[in-house]
Each structure stands twice: as structure tokens, then as C-alpha cells.
């Protein structure tokens, strides 16, 4: 059974023992009503931030967002966010309220919240406060703005992406006025900071319902991922494909594990297909060079969204090689390990498997191929076989002793790794030295 988090209850009771009122609000209430154990506790209170701080002389309190009325109480190292009842006034830039004002009561605080499912409050003895039909929307799987949708999105354009994020993560649908306003005001997403857009898009992509959200809102999401608009209705003229390019992309994205770098690679893997399209005389579509070109575009987009360096290194690499054939042999797996390393190779196999799941089901008989590749990969690694310079039994100093100098050494090491992978020579110091001598005679 799901329960109210103990750390939040501790803070709530302490505030109430000092004569204030406090409620659980937002995501924690939504998750509890859905039967999901909440991961963090957010409380709203009529206590001013300084009163909250004064109520916890014995517990660490961080003044995280004190300007916005939020302090974080650390209960056994777990953060409980306590926000003084707030109301928001005018917005001139669609991203920051011009000022933050404290509200008189809970009702006012709830009405400034974004969606009905996020605008409920819960108290351990006074029960649920649901002024906007949030519980019913939760039961029906509906995302609906609190108040007039257009006004709410004009105030804060991030809510547009939050609406799609919740639709993806919770597998909900947008109520029709909310959906229309999302579409109408999509241009205001451009005003948001890249960091906030990135964070919402990452969560959106990792949602269970990402396929439907991509299929229903390509026009909105093309504000962030411009290639999506050209994908809609784009027919590939190729017997492998039963969906248009958007359908394929949405399917591949949903088919891969919900890990940001993998979902991003899936979303971006074919992004330049439309610009590389050519029909041959037989009426079959080809996309020469699309993988490299898509990798470049992927990098540009991810850089603009301020993704971290690990993502910037991995995702374009996966996009670039997404069509790379990998034969089922130890030799081939060792070559790919040498080229990409274990982690990227595992990601690449995952991407190729998902890409296959995005084809006409007639071609799904290729799927066992990827299981076999993973099995061979596990075997190669278990044997601790040599597939890279690091594992070579002859090092740079040995090569110097054999008379090699400067760049020759690096070139010879590469040659030796290839020779060991191709089983021309054993990975043994004496055998390798003899092999080097043979090459130099
Ligand atoms: P998550 O599970 O992702 O933490 P959450 O609902 O708790 O979901 P938060 O971003 O932590 O989402 O926000 C907490 C609450 O604050 C929301 O439930 C909502 O009531 C309110 N909120 C957050 N962002 C906005 C916004 N941009 N506009 C209006 N209300 C917002
Ligand atoms: Mg939260």
C-alpha cells in the first residue's frame, strides 16, 4: 500500500504544532492517488519562509529557493521542499513571473498550478483538497490546464512541454482545449532557456507513451527538434517500411530502453533521411549518406540544447554507425570493440534492435541476430580476449627495443591488434616480437 512519506509528515506535523497549516501538494499527491509511491515530498504552507526556518532549529534547512518562498528541510538526508502559499502575477517574457507574491490561502496557491492533476492537496487528517476535478482527470488519464489553457501557456511556455511530458510519462491524453492551446502557442517554446527545454524533453522521451506523443504533436516538438515536421507523411518507398518516417522514428524511440542517450539516439537516427532521399528507376527509395549527415545534425541539436559532454560524444556516434553491419563472429565483434569500446557497442546493438522493431513486422525475424551478437560479445569479454591496444602483450617499450621509432610504434601497435583479432598471430610477447621482425625483414 502506498503511504504518505514519513519525512514529509514529520515536517507537516512540526509546522502545525507551531500553529501553521501545511499540506502535501503537487506530484506527491498525484502519485499517491495513482497508487505510486512518491519519490519526494512537496509541502505547501501558510508559514512564511523565515517561520519555516525557525521551526527546524534541530534539522538542516537549505534556503534553496527562498526568493520563491521555498526552503528545503533535510530529514535524515532526505529533502522535503516546503513552499509558502504563492500566487503568480503577470508574466512579460513567457518564462518568469515578474514578481512572486505570497497567497493568502491554499486555494489561491492551488489555482496557480499548471494542470488539474498537479493542483491537488492532501492532508493526513483533513483529506483531499481537489478544487479543479484533478482526481477525475487522473482517473480518466487527462491532462487539463487549471483555468484557461491559452492564458496559462502564455504565462509560462514551459507548461507546453510539461503537458507533453506528463502525457508521455503517465500515458495520458491532453484535453481538447489544452491540446489546441499547446498547438497554437508552440512558437513561444523558443523563448525558454535551453536547459529547461532539455530537461523536459529528456523526461518526455523517456516516457512509456513517447510514441503517441511524437505521433500526435510533431508540430509542437519540431520547435525543439525541427526535423520532425519533414518526417510527417514522408513515405520511404522501401519495402522494409510500413510506416511513414515519423511513424518509424516514433516506433524506434519507444522500442529502446528508456535511458536518455538511447532515446535521443533513436529519435535522431534518421533525422536527415528526407534531405538524402533519392528514388531509383525501379521506384525504390534510397538514403545514401543519411547516417553521417544525421549524426552531424544530431550533434548540432544536442549542443544547442546544452546536453552534457558524454551525451554529445555518444549520441552522434550511435547515429553515425546505426546502419553498420555487424556479422555474427568473434572476429567482427572484436573489431567493433576495438573501434567503439564495450559501452558504445552495447548501445549500438540496442539501437539496431530497436531500428528493426520499427520495420514492417515481416522483417522482425531479424531480431534473434541481435541476441546472438550480445551472446558473442559476452563470450569475448568473458575470455578476456585481446581486442585493443590495452590488452596487447607487447608494449611501446618492447617495440622500441625492436628498433621502431616515433610514429612507427603506434602504427605497428594498430597493425598488431588487427593481426591478433584476425588470428594471424597469438597475443603472446615472443610470438608478437617474431611477427614484428618478420614484417620488417
Ligand atoms: P515530478 O514527478 O516530475 O517531480 P511534479 O508534479 O512534482 O512531478 P515538479 O516540477 O516537481 O513536478 O513541480 C511540483 C509542482 O509544482 C507541480 O506538481 C505543479 O503543481 C507545480 N508546478 C511546477 N512547475 C510549474 C509550472 N511551470 N507552472 C505551474 N505550476 C507548476
Ligand atoms: Mg516534484
XYZ file of C-alpha atoms in Angstrom, residues 43-50 52 68-71 82-87 101-103 109 112:
24
model
C 4.575 20.693 1.056
C 2.708 23.982 0.826
C 2.173 26.072 3.945
C 0.889 29.400 5.180
C 4.095 29.803 7.194
C 6.486 32.409 5.800
C 9.942 31.084 4.797
C 11.546 32.562 7.928
C 9.692 27.536 8.390
C 10.330 31.986 -4.473
C 9.311 31.047 -0.962
C 10.886 27.584 -0.983
C 13.121 26.103 1.681
C 8.356 23.500 1.776
C 6.870 26.370 -0.226
C 4.895 29.211 1.223
C 1.471 29.614 -0.444
C 2.135 31.565 -3.607
C 0.249 33.312 -6.303
C 3.652 37.139 -4.320
C 2.607 35.065 -1.390
C -1.007 33.944 -1.394
C -1.887 28.533 -4.244
C -1.572 28.951 -9.876
